[in-house]
Amino acid sequence: MQRTVRLLAVIAGLCACAPSTEALAQKYPTRPVKIMVGFSAGGPVDVVARIVADRLSNKLGQPFVVENRAGANGMIAAEGVARADADGYTILACNSSTITLNKTLFKEARYDPISDFAPLTTVVSAPLVLVVNPENPKTADIKTVADLVAAAKARPGELAYGSGGNGNLAHLAMELLSQKAGIKLIHVPYRGGAASEVGILAQEALAVFDPLSAVPLVKAGKLRALAVSSAERLPSLPDVPTVAEAGYPGFDLSFWVGFFMPKATPAPILETLHREIVAAAKDPTMQERLETQGVVSVLSPAEYAAKIAKETRELAEVVTAANIKAE
């Protein structure tokens, strides 16, 4: 009996000494936190990461340090975070392609977006704008998505569209629309989104899913917007319908930037970071800075996971059907 009592006392003592995950979260962080970015400094992911890092540093009392590990379409940084200790001190800031596309396009991807990461939230979302050149005689009468589809059906396999390259989100967006509409277009891959924009202005391509850099050109009358790729209309182009509104329900693709942690990170730490990142995104001062990169958009972890699952499945189907190969 005495041995049993002593054993229970030892166990109780150990339990009292062991910190609970809640206690760990209350103390978190106690040292600098690293935010790994898989792209070069100055790009959208890096800019968003640094804005959020500043806010987290001020609110949580420890430095949140951005580390750029550019290369392989974000895969180097993603793999680093997937293999990091799940202690709350390594965060991944990445774009949508790193999570929803790389596993499908690149056989050498050595991380699994679903099993290796715990999603925190998106911060900004940048829809694509489907545009044509109103000064191009071949597209002068194309004013709606329906017009574009009708033109493509009248001349199957003859009309060309541009994108920033094979496997680029703009490429996949047009292929998704083509598959939903039952049309066949010729893909002209350029070296980046800016080059594809030059291509449509030069009348080399008839249509492009352009990034938000197209908005000033649309407002100046240099390009005509037919639709936006997101589920909701773009505030800066309120009169332009979504692709879904134009007749293709469920169409929802955007270039987003979000944050992830290693999968086994304690839930209270995940909750702390989610809460603080969402607060940063909703802060008016922060919003003004973030809106230089897109539309501020935050999700719950569950909503984020559902979005990732939908986009991953949908884009994999597009890649397979169109036999798209990464450059």
Coordinates of C-alpha atoms in Angstrom, one line a residue:
M1 CA 0.0 0.0 0.0
Q2 CA 2.8 2.4 0.9
R3 CA 4.6 1.7 -2.4
T4 CA 1.3 2.5 -4.2
V5 CA 0.9 5.7 -2.4
R6 CA 4.5 6.8 -3.1
L7 CA 4.1 5.9 -6.8
L8 CA 0.9 7.9 -7.1
A9 CA 2.6 10.8 -5.4
V10 CA 5.5 10.7 -7.8
I11 CA 3.1 10.6 -10.8
A12 CA 1.2 13.5 -9.4
G13 CA 4.4 15.5 -8.9
L14 CA 5.5 14.8 -12.5
C15 CA 2.1 15.9 -13.8
A16 CA 2.3 19.1 -11.8
C17 CA 5.7 19.8 -13.2
A18 CA 4.8 19.1 -16.9
P19 CA 3.6 22.2 -18.6
S20 CA 0.2 22.0 -20.3
T21 CA -0.2 23.0 -23.9
E22 CA -2.3 25.9 -22.7
A23 CA 0.5 27.1 -20.4
L24 CA 2.9 26.8 -23.3
A25 CA 0.7 28.9 -25.4
Q26 CA 0.4 31.5 -22.7
K27 CA 4.2 31.8 -22.6
Y28 CA 4.6 31.7 -26.4
P29 CA 6.8 32.9 -27.9
T30 CA 9.8 33.0 -25.6
R31 CA 12.4 33.4 -28.4
P32 CA 12.5 34.6 -32.0
V33 CA 10.2 33.0 -34.5
K34 CA 11.3 32.3 -38.1
I35 CA 8.9 33.0 -41.1
M36 CA 10.3 31.1 -44.1
V37 CA 9.4 32.6 -47.6
G38 CA 10.1 30.5 -50.7
F39 CA 10.5 33.6 -52.9
S40 CA 12.8 36.5 -53.3
A41 CA 12.6 39.7 -51.3
G42 CA 10.2 42.3 -52.8
G43 CA 7.7 39.8 -54.2
P44 CA 4.1 39.5 -53.1
V45 CA 4.7 36.7 -50.6
D46 CA 7.8 38.5 -49.1
V47 CA 5.9 41.8 -48.8
V48 CA 2.9 40.2 -47.0
A49 CA 5.2 38.2 -44.7
R50 CA 7.1 41.2 -43.6
I51 CA 4.0 43.3 -42.9
V52 CA 2.6 40.5 -40.8
A53 CA 6.0 39.8 -39.1
D54 CA 6.1 43.5 -38.0
R55 CA 2.7 43.2 -36.4
L56 CA 3.4 39.9 -34.7
S57 CA 6.7 41.1 -33.3
N58 CA 5.0 44.1 -31.7
K59 CA 2.0 42.2 -30.3
L60 CA 3.8 39.0 -29.1
G61 CA 7.0 40.6 -27.8
Q62 CA 9.5 38.5 -29.7
P63 CA 11.1 39.1 -33.2
F64 CA 9.4 37.4 -36.1
V65 CA 12.2 37.2 -38.6
V66 CA 11.6 36.6 -42.3
E67 CA 14.0 34.3 -44.0
N68 CA 14.0 34.0 -47.8
R69 CA 14.8 30.6 -49.3
A70 CA 13.9 31.2 -52.9
G71 CA 13.8 28.5 -55.5
A72 CA 11.8 25.7 -57.0
N73 CA 8.5 27.6 -57.0
G74 CA 8.6 27.8 -53.2
M75 CA 9.4 24.1 -52.6
I76 CA 12.7 24.7 -50.8
A77 CA 11.1 26.8 -48.1
A78 CA 8.0 24.5 -47.9
E79 CA 10.2 21.4 -47.4
G80 CA 12.2 23.2 -44.7
V81 CA 9.0 24.0 -42.7
A82 CA 7.6 20.5 -43.2
R83 CA 10.8 19.1 -41.7
A84 CA 11.1 21.7 -38.9
D85 CA 10.3 21.0 -35.2
A86 CA 6.5 21.5 -34.6
D87 CA 7.2 23.8 -31.6
G88 CA 5.7 27.1 -33.0
Y89 CA 9.0 28.7 -34.0
T90 CA 8.9 28.0 -37.8
I91 CA 6.2 29.4 -40.0
L92 CA 5.7 29.1 -43.7
A93 CA 4.5 32.1 -45.8
C94 CA 3.7 31.0 -49.3
N95 CA 1.5 31.5 -52.3
S96 CA -1.3 29.3 -53.6
S97 CA 0.9 27.4 -56.1
T98 CA 3.2 26.1 -53.4
I99 CA 0.3 24.4 -51.8
T100 CA -2.3 23.6 -54.5
L101 CA -0.1 23.0 -57.6
N102 CA 3.4 21.9 -56.8
K103 CA 2.5 18.4 -55.8
T104 CA 0.7 17.8 -59.1
L105 CA 3.2 19.6 -61.4
F106 CA 6.5 18.5 -59.8
K107 CA 7.3 14.9 -59.1
E108 CA 10.3 16.0 -57.0
A109 CA 8.2 17.8 -54.4
R110 CA 9.3 16.3 -51.1
Y111 CA 6.4 17.5 -48.9
D112 CA 2.7 16.9 -48.7
P113 CA 0.6 20.0 -48.4
I114 CA -2.2 18.2 -46.5
S115 CA -0.3 15.9 -44.2
D116 CA 2.7 18.1 -43.5
F117 CA 1.1 21.5 -42.7
A118 CA -1.5 23.0 -40.4
P119 CA -3.2 25.9 -42.2
L120 CA -3.5 29.2 -40.3
T121 CA -5.2 31.7 -42.7
T122 CA -4.9 33.4 -46.0
V123 CA -4.1 37.2 -45.7
V124 CA -4.5 38.5 -49.3
S125 CA -6.1 37.2 -52.4
A126 CA -5.4 38.5 -55.9
P127 CA -8.0 37.5 -58.4
L128 CA -7.2 37.3 -62.1
V129 CA -8.9 39.5 -64.6
L130 CA -10.0 38.0 -68.0
V131 CA -9.2 40.7 -70.5
V132 CA -9.2 41.3 -74.3
N133 CA -7.8 44.1 -76.3
P134 CA -10.6 46.4 -77.6
E135 CA -8.3 47.8 -80.3
N136 CA -7.6 44.3 -81.7
P137 CA -10.0 43.8 -84.7
K138 CA -10.3 40.1 -83.8
T139 CA -11.6 41.0 -80.3
A140 CA -13.3 44.4 -80.8
D141 CA -16.8 42.8 -80.6
I142 CA -16.0 40.5 -77.7
K143 CA -17.5 42.2 -74.6
T144 CA -18.6 39.2 -72.5
V145 CA -17.4 35.8 -71.6
A146 CA -20.2 34.4 -73.7
D147 CA -18.9 36.4 -76.7
L148 CA -15.4 34.9 -76.1
V149 CA -16.9 31.4 -75.9
A150 CA -18.9 31.9 -79.0
A151 CA -15.9 33.1 -81.0
A152 CA -13.9 30.1 -79.8
K153 CA -16.6 27.7 -80.8
A154 CA -16.9 29.4 -84.2
R155 CA -13.1 29.0 -84.8
P156 CA -12.1 25.9 -82.8
G157 CA -8.4 25.7 -82.2
E158 CA -7.6 28.9 -83.9
L159 CA -7.7 31.6 -81.2
A160 CA -4.7 32.1 -79.0
Y161 CA -4.5 33.1 -75.3
G162 CA -1.5 34.1 -73.3
S163 CA -0.2 33.3 -69.9
G164 CA 2.9 33.8 -67.7
G165 CA 4.1 30.2 -68.6
N166 CA 3.2 26.6 -68.5
G167 CA 1.7 25.7 -65.2
N168 CA 1.2 29.4 -64.3
L169 CA -2.1 30.1 -62.5
A170 CA -3.3 32.2 -65.5
H171 CA -2.6 29.2 -67.8
L172 CA -4.7 26.9 -65.5
A173 CA -7.5 29.5 -65.2
M174 CA -8.0 29.6 -68.9
E175 CA -7.8 25.9 -69.3
L176 CA -10.4 25.5 -66.6
L177 CA -12.7 27.9 -68.3
S178 CA -12.0 26.1 -71.7
Q179 CA -12.9 22.8 -70.1
K180 CA -16.1 24.1 -68.5
A181 CA -17.2 25.9 -71.7
G182 CA -16.2 23.1 -74.0
I183 CA -13.9 25.2 -76.2
K184 CA -10.4 24.8 -77.5
L185 CA -7.9 27.6 -77.5
I186 CA -4.2 27.8 -78.4
H187 CA -1.9 28.5 -75.4
V188 CA 1.0 31.0 -75.9
P189 CA 3.3 30.9 -72.8
Y190 CA 5.3 34.0 -72.1
R191 CA 8.1 34.5 -69.6
G192 CA 6.0 36.0 -66.8
G193 CA 2.7 37.8 -66.4
A194 CA 4.1 41.2 -67.4
A195 CA 5.3 39.7 -70.7
S196 CA 1.8 38.2 -71.4
E197 CA 0.3 41.6 -70.7
V198 CA 2.6 43.1 -73.4
G199 CA 1.6 40.3 -75.7
I200 CA -2.1 41.1 -75.5
L201 CA -1.4 44.8 -75.9
A202 CA 0.7 44.0 -79.0
Q203 CA -2.3 41.9 -80.3
E204 CA -0.3 38.7 -80.3
A205 CA -2.7 37.0 -78.0
L206 CA -6.5 37.5 -78.0
A207 CA -7.2 37.0 -74.3
V208 CA -5.3 36.7 -71.0
F209 CA -6.2 36.1 -67.4
D210 CA -4.2 39.0 -66.2
P211 CA -3.0 39.8 -62.6
L212 CA -4.3 42.9 -60.8
S213 CA -1.8 45.0 -62.7
A214 CA -4.4 45.0 -65.5
V215 CA -6.8 47.1 -63.5
P216 CA -5.3 50.5 -64.5
L217 CA -5.1 49.4 -68.1
V218 CA -8.8 48.5 -67.9
K219 CA -9.8 51.8 -66.4
A220 CA -7.7 53.6 -69.1
G221 CA -9.5 51.7 -71.9
K222 CA -6.4 49.9 -73.1
L223 CA -7.9 46.5 -72.1
R224 CA -11.5 45.3 -71.7
A225 CA -12.4 43.2 -68.7
L226 CA -14.8 40.4 -69.3
A227 CA -14.8 38.8 -65.9
V228 CA -12.8 38.2 -62.7
S229 CA -11.7 34.7 -61.6
S230 CA -12.7 35.0 -57.9
A231 CA -16.1 34.0 -56.3
E232 CA -16.8 37.7 -55.6
R233 CA -16.5 40.8 -57.7
L234 CA -13.3 42.9 -57.4
P235 CA -13.9 46.2 -55.5
S236 CA -11.8 48.1 -58.0
L237 CA -13.9 46.8 -60.9
P238 CA -17.4 46.6 -59.4
D239 CA -19.2 46.4 -62.7
V240 CA -17.2 43.4 -64.0
P241 CA -18.9 40.1 -63.3
T242 CA -17.2 37.0 -61.9
V243 CA -16.7 34.0 -64.2
A244 CA -19.3 32.2 -62.1
E245 CA -21.8 35.0 -62.7
A246 CA -21.0 34.8 -66.4
G247 CA -22.4 31.2 -66.5
Y248 CA -19.8 28.9 -64.9
P249 CA -20.9 28.3 -61.3
G250 CA -18.2 27.3 -58.8
F251 CA -15.4 29.0 -60.8
D252 CA -13.1 30.5 -58.1
L253 CA -9.4 30.8 -58.6
S254 CA -7.1 33.5 -57.1
F255 CA -3.4 34.0 -56.4
W256 CA -3.4 34.0 -52.6
V257 CA -0.8 34.4 -49.9
G258 CA -1.2 32.6 -46.6
F259 CA 0.5 31.1 -43.6
F260 CA 1.1 27.5 -42.4
M261 CA 2.8 25.7 -39.5
P262 CA 4.2 22.2 -39.2
K263 CA 1.3 19.8 -38.8
A264 CA 1.9 18.7 -35.2
T265 CA 2.2 22.2 -33.8
P266 CA 0.2 22.4 -30.5
A267 CA -3.3 23.7 -31.0
P268 CA -3.1 26.6 -28.6
I269 CA -0.1 28.0 -30.5
L270 CA -1.9 27.6 -33.8
E271 CA -4.9 29.5 -32.3
T272 CA -2.7 32.3 -31.0
L273 CA -1.0 32.8 -34.4
H274 CA -4.3 32.6 -36.3
R275 CA -5.9 35.1 -34.0
E276 CA -3.0 37.6 -34.3
I277 CA -2.6 37.2 -38.0
V278 CA -6.3 37.8 -38.6
A279 CA -6.1 40.9 -36.3
A280 CA -3.2 42.2 -38.3
A281 CA -5.1 41.8 -41.5
K282 CA -8.2 43.6 -40.1
D283 CA -6.2 46.5 -38.7
P284 CA -6.9 49.6 -40.9
T285 CA -3.3 50.6 -40.9
M286 CA -2.2 47.1 -41.9
Q287 CA -5.0 46.8 -44.4
E288 CA -3.7 49.8 -46.4
R289 CA -0.3 48.2 -46.7
L290 CA -1.7 44.7 -47.5
E291 CA -4.0 46.0 -50.2
T292 CA -1.0 46.9 -52.3
Q293 CA -0.8 43.1 -52.9
G294 CA -4.4 42.2 -53.4
V295 CA -7.8 42.0 -51.6
V296 CA -7.5 41.4 -47.9
S297 CA -9.0 38.0 -47.2
V298 CA -8.9 35.9 -44.0
L299 CA -10.3 32.4 -43.4
S300 CA -10.7 30.1 -40.4
P301 CA -8.3 27.1 -40.5
A302 CA -11.2 24.9 -41.5
E303 CA -12.3 27.2 -44.3
Y304 CA -8.7 27.4 -45.4
A305 CA -8.3 23.6 -45.5
A306 CA -11.5 23.3 -47.5
K307 CA -10.4 25.9 -50.0
I308 CA -7.0 24.1 -50.4
A309 CA -8.7 20.7 -50.9
K310 CA -11.1 22.1 -53.6
E311 CA -8.4 24.0 -55.5
T312 CA -5.9 21.1 -55.3
R313 CA -8.5 18.7 -56.7
E314 CA -9.8 21.0 -59.4
L315 CA -6.3 22.1 -60.6
A316 CA -5.1 18.5 -60.7
E317 CA -8.0 17.6 -63.0
V318 CA -7.2 20.6 -65.2
V319 CA -3.5 19.6 -65.4
T320 CA -4.4 16.0 -66.2
A321 CA -7.0 16.9 -68.8
A322 CA -4.8 19.4 -70.6
N323 CA -1.6 17.3 -70.2
I324 CA 0.2 20.4 -68.7
K325 CA 3.9 20.0 -68.0
A326 CA 5.9 22.3 -65.7
E327 CA 8.6 24.4 -67.4

